[in-house]
PDB file of C-alpha atoms in Angstrom:
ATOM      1  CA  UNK A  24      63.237 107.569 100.374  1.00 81.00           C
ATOM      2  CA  UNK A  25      66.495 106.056 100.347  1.00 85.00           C
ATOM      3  CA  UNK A  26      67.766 103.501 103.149  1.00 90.00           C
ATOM      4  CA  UNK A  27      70.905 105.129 103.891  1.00 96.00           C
ATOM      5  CA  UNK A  28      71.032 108.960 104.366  1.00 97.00           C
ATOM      6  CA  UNK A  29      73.253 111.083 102.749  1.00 98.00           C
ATOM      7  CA  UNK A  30      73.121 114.670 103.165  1.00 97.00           C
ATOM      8  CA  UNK A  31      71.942 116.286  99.462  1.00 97.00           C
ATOM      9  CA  UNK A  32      74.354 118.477  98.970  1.00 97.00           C
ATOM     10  CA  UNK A  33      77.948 119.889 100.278  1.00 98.00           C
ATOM     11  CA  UNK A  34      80.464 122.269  98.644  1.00 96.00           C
ATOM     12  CA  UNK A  35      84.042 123.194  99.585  1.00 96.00           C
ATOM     13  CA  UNK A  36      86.623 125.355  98.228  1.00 96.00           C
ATOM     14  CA  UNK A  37      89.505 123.982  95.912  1.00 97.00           C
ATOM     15  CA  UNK A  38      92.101 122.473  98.149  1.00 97.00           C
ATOM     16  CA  UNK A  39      90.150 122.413 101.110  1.00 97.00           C
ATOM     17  CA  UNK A  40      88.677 119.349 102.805  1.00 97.00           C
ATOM     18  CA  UNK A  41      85.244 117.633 102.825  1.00 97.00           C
ATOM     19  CA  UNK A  42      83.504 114.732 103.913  1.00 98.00           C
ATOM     20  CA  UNK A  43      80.499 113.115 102.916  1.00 98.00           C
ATOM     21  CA  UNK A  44      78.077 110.967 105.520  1.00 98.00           C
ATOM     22  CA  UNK A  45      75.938 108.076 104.985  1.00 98.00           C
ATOM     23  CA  UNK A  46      74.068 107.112 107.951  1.00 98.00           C
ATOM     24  CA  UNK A  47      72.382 103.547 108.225  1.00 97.00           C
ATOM     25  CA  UNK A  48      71.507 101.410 110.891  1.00 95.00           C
ATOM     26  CA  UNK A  49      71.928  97.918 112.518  1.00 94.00           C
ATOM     27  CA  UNK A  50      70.898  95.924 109.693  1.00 93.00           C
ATOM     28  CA  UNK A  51      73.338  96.937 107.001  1.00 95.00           C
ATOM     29  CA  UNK A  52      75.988  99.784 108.107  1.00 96.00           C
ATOM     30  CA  UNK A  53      76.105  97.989 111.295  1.00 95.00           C
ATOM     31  CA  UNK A  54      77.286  94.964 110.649  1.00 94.00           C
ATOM     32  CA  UNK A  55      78.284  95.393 106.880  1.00 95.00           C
ATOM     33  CA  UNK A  56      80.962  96.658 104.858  1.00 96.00           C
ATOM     34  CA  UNK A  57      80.411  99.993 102.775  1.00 97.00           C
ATOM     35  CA  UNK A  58      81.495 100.962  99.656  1.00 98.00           C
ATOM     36  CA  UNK A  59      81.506 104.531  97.767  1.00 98.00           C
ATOM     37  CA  UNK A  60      80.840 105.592  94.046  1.00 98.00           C
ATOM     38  CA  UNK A  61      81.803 108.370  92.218  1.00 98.00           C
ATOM     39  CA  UNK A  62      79.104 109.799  89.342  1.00 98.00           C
ATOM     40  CA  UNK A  63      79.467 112.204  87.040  1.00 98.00           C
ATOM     41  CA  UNK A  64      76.653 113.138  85.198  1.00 95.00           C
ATOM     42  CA  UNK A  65      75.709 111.245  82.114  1.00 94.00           C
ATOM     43  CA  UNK A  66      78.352 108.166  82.752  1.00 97.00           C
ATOM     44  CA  UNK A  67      78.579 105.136  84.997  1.00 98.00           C
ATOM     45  CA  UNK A  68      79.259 105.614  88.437  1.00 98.00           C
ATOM     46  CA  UNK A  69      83.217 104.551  89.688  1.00 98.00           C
ATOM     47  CA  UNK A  70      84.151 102.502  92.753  1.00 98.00           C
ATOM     48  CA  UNK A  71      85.856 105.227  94.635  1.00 98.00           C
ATOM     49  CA  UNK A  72      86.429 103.124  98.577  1.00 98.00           C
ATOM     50  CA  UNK A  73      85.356  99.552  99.036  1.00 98.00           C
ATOM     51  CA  UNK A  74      85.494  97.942 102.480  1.00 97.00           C
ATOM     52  CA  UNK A  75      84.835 100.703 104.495  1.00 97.00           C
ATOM     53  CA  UNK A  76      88.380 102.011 103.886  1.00 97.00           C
ATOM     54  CA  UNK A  77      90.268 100.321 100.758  1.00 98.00           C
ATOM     55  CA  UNK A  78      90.681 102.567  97.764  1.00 98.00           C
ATOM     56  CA  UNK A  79      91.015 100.604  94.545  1.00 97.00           C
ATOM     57  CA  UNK A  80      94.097 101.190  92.213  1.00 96.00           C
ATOM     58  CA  UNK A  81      94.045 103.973  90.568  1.00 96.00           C
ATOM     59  CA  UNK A  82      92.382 105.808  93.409  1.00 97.00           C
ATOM     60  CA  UNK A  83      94.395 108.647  94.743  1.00 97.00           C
ATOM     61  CA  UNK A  84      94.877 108.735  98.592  1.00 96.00           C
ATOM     62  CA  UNK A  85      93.047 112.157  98.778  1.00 97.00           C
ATOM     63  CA  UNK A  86      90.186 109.952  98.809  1.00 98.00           C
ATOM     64  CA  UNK A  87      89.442 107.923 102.294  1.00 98.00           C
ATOM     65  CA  UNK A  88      86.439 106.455 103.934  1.00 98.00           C
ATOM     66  CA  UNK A  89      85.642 105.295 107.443  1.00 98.00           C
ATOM     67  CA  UNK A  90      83.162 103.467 109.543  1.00 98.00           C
ATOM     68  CA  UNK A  91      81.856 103.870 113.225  1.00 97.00           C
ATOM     69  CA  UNK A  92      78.429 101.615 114.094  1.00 97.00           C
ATOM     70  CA  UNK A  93      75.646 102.631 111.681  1.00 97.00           C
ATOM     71  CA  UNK A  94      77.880 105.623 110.050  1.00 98.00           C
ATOM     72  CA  UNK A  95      80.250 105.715 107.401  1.00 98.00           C
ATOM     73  CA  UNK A  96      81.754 108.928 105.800  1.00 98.00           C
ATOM     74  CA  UNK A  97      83.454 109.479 102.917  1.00 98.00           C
ATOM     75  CA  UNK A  98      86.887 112.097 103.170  1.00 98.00           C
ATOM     76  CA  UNK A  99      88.091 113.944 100.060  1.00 98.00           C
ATOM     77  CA  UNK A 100      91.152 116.693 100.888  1.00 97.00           C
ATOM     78  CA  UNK A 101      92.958 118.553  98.142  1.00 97.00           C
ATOM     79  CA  UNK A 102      89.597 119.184  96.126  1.00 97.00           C
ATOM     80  CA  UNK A 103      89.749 119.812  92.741  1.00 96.00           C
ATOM     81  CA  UNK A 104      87.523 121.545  90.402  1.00 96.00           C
ATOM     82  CA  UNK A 105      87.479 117.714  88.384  1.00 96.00           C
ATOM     83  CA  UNK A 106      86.077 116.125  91.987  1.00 97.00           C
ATOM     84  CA  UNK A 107      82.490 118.159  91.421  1.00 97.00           C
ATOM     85  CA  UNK A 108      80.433 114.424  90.870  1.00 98.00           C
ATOM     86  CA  UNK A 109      77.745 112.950  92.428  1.00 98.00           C
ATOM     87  CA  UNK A 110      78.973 110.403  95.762  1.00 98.00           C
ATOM     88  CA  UNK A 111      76.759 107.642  96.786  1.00 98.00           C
ATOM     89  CA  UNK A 112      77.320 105.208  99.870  1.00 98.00           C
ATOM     90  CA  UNK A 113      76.165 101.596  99.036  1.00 98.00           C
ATOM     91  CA  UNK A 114      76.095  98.662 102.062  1.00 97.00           C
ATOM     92  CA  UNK A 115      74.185  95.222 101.989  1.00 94.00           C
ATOM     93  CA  UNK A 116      71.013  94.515 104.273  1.00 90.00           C
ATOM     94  CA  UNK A 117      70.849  91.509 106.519  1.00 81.00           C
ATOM     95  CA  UNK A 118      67.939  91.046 103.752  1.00 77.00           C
ATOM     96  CA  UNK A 119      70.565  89.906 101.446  1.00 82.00           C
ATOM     97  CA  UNK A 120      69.635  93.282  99.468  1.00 91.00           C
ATOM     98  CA  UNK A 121      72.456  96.170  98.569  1.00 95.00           C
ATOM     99  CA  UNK A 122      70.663  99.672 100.206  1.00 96.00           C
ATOM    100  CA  UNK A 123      72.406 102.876  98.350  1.00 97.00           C
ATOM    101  CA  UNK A 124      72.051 106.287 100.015  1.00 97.00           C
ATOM    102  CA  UNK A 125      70.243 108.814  97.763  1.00 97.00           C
ATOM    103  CA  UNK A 126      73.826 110.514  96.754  1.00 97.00           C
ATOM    104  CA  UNK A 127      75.261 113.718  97.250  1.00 98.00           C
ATOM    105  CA  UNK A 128      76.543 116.589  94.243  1.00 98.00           C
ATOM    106  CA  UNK A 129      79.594 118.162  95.481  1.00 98.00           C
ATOM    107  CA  UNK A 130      80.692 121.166  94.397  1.00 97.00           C
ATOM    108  CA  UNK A 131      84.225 122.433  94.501  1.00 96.00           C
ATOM    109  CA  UNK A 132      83.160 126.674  94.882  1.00 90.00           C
TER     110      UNK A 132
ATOM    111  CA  UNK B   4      87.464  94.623  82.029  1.00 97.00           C
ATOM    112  CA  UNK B   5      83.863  95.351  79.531  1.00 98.00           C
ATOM    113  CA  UNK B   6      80.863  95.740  80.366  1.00 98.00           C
ATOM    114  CA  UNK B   7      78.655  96.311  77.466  1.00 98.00           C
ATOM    115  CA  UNK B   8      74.533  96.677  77.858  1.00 98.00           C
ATOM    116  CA  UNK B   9      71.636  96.844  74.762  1.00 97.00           C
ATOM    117  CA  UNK B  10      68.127  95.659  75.023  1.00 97.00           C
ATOM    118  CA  UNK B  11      66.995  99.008  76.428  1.00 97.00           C
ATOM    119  CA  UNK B  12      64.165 100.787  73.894  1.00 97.00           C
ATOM    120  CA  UNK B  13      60.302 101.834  74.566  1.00 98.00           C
ATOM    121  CA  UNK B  14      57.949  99.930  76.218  1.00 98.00           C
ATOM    122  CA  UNK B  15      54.536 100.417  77.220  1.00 97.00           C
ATOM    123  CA  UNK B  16      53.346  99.687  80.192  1.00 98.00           C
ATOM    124  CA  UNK B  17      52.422  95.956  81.360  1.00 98.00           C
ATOM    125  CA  UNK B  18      54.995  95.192  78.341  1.00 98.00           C
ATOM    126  CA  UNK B  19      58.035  93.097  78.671  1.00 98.00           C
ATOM    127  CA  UNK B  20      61.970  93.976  77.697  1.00 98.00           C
ATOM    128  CA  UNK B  21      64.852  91.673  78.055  1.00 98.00           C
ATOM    129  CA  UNK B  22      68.297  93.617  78.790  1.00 98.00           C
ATOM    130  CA  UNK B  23      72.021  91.508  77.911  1.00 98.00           C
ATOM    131  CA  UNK B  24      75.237  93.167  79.250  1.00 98.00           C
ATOM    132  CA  UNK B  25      78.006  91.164  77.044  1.00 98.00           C
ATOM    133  CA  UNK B  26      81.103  91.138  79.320  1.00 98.00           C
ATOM    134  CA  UNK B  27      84.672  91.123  78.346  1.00 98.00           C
ATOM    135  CA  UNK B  28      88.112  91.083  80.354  1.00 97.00           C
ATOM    136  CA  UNK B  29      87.848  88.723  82.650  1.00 97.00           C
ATOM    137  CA  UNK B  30      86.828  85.043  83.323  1.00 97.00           C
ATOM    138  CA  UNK B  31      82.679  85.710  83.609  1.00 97.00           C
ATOM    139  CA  UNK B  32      82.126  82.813  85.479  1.00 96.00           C
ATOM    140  CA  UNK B  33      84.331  83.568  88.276  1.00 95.00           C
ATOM    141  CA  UNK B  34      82.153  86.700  89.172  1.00 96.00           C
ATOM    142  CA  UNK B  35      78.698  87.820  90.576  1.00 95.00           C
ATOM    143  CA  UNK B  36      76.982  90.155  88.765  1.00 97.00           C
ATOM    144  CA  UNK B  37      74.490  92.690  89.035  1.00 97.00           C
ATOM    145  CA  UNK B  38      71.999  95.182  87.692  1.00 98.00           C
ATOM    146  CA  UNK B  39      71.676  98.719  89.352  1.00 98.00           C
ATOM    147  CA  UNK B  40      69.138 101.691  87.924  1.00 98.00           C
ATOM    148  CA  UNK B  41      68.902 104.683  87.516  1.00 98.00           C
ATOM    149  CA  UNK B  42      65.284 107.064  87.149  1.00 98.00           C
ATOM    150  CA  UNK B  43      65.924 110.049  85.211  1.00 97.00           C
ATOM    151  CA  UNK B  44      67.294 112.752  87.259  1.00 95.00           C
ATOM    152  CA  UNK B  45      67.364 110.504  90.936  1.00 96.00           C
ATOM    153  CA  UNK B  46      69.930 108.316  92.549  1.00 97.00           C
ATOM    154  CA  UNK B  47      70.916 104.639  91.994  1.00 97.00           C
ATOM    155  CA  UNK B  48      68.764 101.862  93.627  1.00 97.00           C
ATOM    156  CA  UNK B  49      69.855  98.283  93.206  1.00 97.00           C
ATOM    157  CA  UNK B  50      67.773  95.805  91.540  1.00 98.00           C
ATOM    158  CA  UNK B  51      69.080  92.352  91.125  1.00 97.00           C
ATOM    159  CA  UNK B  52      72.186  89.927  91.631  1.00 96.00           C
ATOM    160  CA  UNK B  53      73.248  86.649  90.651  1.00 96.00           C
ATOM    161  CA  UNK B  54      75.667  84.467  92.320  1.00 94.00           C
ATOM    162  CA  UNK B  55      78.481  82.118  90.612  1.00 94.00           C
ATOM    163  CA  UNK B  56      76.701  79.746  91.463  1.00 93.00           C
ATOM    164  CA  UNK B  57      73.210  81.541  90.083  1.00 94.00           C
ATOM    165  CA  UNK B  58      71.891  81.652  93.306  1.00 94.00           C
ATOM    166  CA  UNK B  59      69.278  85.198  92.888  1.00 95.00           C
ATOM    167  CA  UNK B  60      68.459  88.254  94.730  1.00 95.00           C
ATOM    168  CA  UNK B  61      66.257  90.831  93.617  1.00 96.00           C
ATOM    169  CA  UNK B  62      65.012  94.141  95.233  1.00 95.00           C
ATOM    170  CA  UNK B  63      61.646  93.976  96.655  1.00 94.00           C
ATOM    171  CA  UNK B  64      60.219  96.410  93.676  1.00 96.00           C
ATOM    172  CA  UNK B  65      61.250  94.058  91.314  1.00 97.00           C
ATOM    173  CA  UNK B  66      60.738  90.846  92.924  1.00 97.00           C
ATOM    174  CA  UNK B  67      58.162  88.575  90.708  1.00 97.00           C
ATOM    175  CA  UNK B  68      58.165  90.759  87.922  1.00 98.00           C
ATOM    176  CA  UNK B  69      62.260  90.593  86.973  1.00 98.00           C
ATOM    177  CA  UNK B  70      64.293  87.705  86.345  1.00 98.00           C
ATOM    178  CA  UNK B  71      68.080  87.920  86.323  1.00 98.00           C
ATOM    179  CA  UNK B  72      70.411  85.271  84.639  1.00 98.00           C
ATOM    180  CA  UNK B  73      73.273  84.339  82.747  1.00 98.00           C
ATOM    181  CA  UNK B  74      74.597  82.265  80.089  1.00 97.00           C
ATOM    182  CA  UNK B  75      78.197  81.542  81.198  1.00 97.00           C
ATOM    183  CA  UNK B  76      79.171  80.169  77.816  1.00 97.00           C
ATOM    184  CA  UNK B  77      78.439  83.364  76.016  1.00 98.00           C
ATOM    185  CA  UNK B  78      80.160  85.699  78.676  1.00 98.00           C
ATOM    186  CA  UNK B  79      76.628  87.599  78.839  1.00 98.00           C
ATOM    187  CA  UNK B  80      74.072  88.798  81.430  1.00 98.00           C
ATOM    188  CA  UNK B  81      70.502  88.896  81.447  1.00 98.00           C
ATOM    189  CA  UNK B  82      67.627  90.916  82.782  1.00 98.00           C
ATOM    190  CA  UNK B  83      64.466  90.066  81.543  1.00 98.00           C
ATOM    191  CA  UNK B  84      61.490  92.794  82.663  1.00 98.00           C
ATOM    192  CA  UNK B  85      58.115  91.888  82.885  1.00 98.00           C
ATOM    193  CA  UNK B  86      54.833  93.507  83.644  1.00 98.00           C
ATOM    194  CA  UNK B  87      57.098  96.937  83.423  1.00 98.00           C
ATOM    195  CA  UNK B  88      55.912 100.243  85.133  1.00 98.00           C
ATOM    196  CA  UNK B  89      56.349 103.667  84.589  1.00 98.00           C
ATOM    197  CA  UNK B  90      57.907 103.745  87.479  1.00 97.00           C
ATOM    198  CA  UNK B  91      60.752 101.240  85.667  1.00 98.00           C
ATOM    199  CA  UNK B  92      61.995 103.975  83.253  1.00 98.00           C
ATOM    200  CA  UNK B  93      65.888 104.082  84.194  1.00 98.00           C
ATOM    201  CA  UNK B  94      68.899 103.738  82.939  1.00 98.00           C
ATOM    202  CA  UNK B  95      70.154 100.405  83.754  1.00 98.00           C
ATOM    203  CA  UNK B  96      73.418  99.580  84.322  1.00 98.00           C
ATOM    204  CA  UNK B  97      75.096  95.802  84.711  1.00 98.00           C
ATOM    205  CA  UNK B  98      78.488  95.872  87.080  1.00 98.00           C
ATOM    206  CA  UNK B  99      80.458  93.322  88.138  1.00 97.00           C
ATOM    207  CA  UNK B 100      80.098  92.028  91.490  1.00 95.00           C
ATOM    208  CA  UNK B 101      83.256  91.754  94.225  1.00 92.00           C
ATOM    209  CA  UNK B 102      82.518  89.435  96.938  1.00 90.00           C
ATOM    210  CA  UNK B 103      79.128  89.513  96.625  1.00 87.00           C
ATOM    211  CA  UNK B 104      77.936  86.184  98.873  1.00 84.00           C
ATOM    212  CA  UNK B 105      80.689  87.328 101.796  1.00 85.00           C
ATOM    213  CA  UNK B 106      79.159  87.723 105.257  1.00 82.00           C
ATOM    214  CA  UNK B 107      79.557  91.443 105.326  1.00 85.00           C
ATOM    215  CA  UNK B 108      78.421  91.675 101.656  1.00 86.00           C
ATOM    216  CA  UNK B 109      80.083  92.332  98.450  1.00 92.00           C
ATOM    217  CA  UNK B 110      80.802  95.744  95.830  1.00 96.00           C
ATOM    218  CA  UNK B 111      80.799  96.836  92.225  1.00 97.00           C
ATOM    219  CA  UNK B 112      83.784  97.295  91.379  1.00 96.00           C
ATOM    220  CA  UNK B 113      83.123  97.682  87.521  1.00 98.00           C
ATOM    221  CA  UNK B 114      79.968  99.478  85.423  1.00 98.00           C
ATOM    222  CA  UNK B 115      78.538  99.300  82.152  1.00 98.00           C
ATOM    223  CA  UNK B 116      77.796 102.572  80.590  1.00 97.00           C
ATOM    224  CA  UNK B 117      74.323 101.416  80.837  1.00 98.00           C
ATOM    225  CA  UNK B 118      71.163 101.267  78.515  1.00 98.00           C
ATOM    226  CA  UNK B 119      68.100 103.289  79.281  1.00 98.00           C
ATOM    227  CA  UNK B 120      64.593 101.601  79.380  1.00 98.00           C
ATOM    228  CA  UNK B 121      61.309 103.985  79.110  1.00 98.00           C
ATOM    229  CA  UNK B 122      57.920 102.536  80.170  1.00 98.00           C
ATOM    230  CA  UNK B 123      55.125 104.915  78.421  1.00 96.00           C
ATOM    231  CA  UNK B 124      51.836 104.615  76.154  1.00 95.00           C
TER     232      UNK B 124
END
């Protein structure tokens, strides 16, 4: 059972929009930044959103993420067929201990 | 930036492995690093850090049994397993660690492709 809960699955059509939740609580969402990964399978995962809201270079701005208390969710709009991955929400515990959410597949339908 | 694992192989269990990531691309020293795993077919779980300074964290599955370091003058992390489980079997995967000693916590910004340890008689 993973600290931070992610829902399993969700699936959208191409070009629609979808978002992604990771719920936590005081101890690490709360007063912590979050950061999102993109997996596909069989390779590393890929800093997708870091800070709650900064996308890396190289990130396209169809990818966003925001915070509110002991939630964070992860936006993707314009889906594409190449966005089907695995997401996971990562944060840091007041234990000094990073707490990932068990991931979600998307698929684009 | 490189990020390049080995050490992974067959184990059985109560045995010990010791897992390098040789990094490349930027100044080592300057970073935190960390390792995160991966069972077969689950999520990621985090299992250790290491400061600049080497200051250590470890997950609480881990603790007592792993030992994290690194050898600044050879660009290279370390993860050396002891007392493994089946329960260990994973790919692991070294990735650099952004801010990692900040109040609000750090990131990984960059990931090895990762080397896969199995624990089994």
């Amino acid at each position: 059972q993973s600290v931070l809960t992610q829902p399993p699955s969700v699936s959208a059509a191409p070009g629609q929009k979808v978002t992604i939740s990771c719920s936590g609580s005081s101890s690490n969402i709360g007063k912590n930044y979050v950061s999102w990964y993109q997996q596909f399978p069989g390779t590393a995962p890929k800093l997708l959103i870091y800070d709650n809201n900064k996308r890396p270079s190289g990130i396209p701005d169809r990818f966003s993420g925001s915070k509110s208390g002991t939630s964070a969710t992860l936006g993707i709009t314009g889906l594409q067929t190449g966005d089907e991955a695995d997401y996971y929400c990562v944060a840091w515990d007041s234990s000094l201990s990073a707490v990932f959410g068990g991931g979600t597949k998307l698929t684009v339908l | 930036v490189q990020l390049l694992e080995s050490g992974g192989g067959l184990v059985q269990p109560g045995g010990s492995l010791r897992l390098s990531c040789a990094a490349s691309g930027f100044t080592f020293s300057s970073y935190a690093m960390s390792w995160v795993r991966q069972a077969p077919g689950k999520g990621l779980e985090w299992v250790s850090s290491i400061s600049v300074s080497a200051k250590t964290y470890y997950a609480d599955s881990v603790k007592g049994r792993f030992t994290i370091s690194r050898d600044n003058s050879k660009n290279t992390l370390y993860l050396h397993m002891n007392s493994l489980r089946a329960e260990d079997t994973a790919v692991y995967y070294c990735a650099k660690a952004e801010q990692l000693e900040r109040r609000q916590g750090g990131y990984f910004d960059y990931w090895g492709q990762g080397t896969l340890a199995t624990v089994s008689s």
